[in-house]
XYZ file of C-alpha atoms in Angstrom:
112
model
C -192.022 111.762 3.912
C -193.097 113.724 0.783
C -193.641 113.139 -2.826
C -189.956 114.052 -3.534
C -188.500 112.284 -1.145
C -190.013 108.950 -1.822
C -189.232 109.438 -5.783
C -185.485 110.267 -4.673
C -185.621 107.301 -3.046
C -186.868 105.187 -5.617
C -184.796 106.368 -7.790
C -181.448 105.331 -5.756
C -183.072 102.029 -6.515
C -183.366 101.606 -10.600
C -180.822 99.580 -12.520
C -179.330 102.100 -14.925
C -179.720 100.710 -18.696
C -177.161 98.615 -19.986
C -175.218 99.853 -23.282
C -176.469 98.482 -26.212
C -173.070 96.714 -26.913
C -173.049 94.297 -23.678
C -177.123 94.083 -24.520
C -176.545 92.585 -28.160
C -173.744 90.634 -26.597
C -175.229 88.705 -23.274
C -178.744 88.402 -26.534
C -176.447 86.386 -28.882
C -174.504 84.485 -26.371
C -178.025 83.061 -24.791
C -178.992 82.739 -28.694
C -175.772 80.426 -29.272
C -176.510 78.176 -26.001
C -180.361 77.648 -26.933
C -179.103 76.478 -30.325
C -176.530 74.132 -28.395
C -179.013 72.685 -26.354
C -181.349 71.760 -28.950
C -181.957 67.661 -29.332
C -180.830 66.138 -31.987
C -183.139 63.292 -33.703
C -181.567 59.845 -32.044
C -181.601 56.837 -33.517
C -184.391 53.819 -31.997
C -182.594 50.835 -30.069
C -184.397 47.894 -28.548
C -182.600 49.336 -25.379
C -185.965 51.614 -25.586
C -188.690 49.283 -25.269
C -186.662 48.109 -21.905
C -186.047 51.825 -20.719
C -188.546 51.415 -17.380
C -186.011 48.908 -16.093
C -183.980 46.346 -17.861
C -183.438 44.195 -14.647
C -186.539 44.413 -14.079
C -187.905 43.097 -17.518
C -184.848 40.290 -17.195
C -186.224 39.405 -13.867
C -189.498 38.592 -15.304
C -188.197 36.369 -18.123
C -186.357 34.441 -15.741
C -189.081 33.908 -13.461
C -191.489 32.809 -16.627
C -188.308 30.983 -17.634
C -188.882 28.807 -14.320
C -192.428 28.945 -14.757
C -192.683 27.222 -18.290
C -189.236 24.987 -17.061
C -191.478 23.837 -13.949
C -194.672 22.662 -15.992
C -193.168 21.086 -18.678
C -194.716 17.246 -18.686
C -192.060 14.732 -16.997
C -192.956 11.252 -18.096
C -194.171 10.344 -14.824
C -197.071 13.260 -15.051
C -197.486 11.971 -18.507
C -198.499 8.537 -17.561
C -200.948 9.918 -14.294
C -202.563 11.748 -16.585
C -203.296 9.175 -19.160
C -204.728 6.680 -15.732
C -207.131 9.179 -15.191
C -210.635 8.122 -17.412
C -211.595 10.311 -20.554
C -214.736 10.864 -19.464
C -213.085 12.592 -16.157
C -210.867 14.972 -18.181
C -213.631 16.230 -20.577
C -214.921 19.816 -20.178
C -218.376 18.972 -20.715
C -218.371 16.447 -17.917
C -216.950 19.469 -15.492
C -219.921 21.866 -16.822
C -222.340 19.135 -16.425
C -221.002 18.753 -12.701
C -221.463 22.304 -12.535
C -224.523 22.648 -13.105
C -225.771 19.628 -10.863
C -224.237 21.434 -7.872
C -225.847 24.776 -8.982
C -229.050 22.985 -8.887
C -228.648 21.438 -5.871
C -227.496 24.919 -3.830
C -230.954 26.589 -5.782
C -233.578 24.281 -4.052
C -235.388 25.309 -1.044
C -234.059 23.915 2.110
C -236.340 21.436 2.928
C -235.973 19.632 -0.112
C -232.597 18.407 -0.565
């Protein structure tokens, strides 16, 4: 195949130009849906902060809903806890136990 052939070839191929009237036409039609599509400022609603899920942000009040419900003092707790000595309840008194067991696991083995 020669030169000429090949270009008469290629040439079968090319899209002829459009006229300028469909060209202007099809530009300002695409124009008009671009302006269409453009977002319009919305207004905030507290439906945002839930947009990830709002049964799933429900679901997680309820369940701290039962939480909180659950550990509420009943009388009964009230009055165990009040048997138990001060001293018992203090935080010192659980640091101070702390550290006696630290001290104990940090000697050598033949000394406990």
């Amino acid at each position: 195949m020669n030169d000429d052939e090949l270009k008469a070839r290629l040439a079968k191929l090319r899209v002829p130009p459009c006229d300028d009237a469909a060209h202007s036409t099809a530009l300002n039609r695409a124009l008009g849906a671009l302006g269409r599509c453009e977002e319009k400022p919305t207004r905030w609603t507290w439906r945002d902060w839930l947009w990830p899920s709002p049964l799933a942000w429900g679901a997680l009040a309820a369940v701290w809903a039962l939480v909180l419900a659950r550990e509420s003092p009943s009388p009964a707790r009230v009055e165990s806890f009040a048997a138990v000595p001060s001293q018992s309840r203090h935080p010192f008194f659980a640091y101070a136990d702390y550290q006696e067991l630290l001290r104990q696991f940090q000697q050598p083995p033949g000394t406990r």
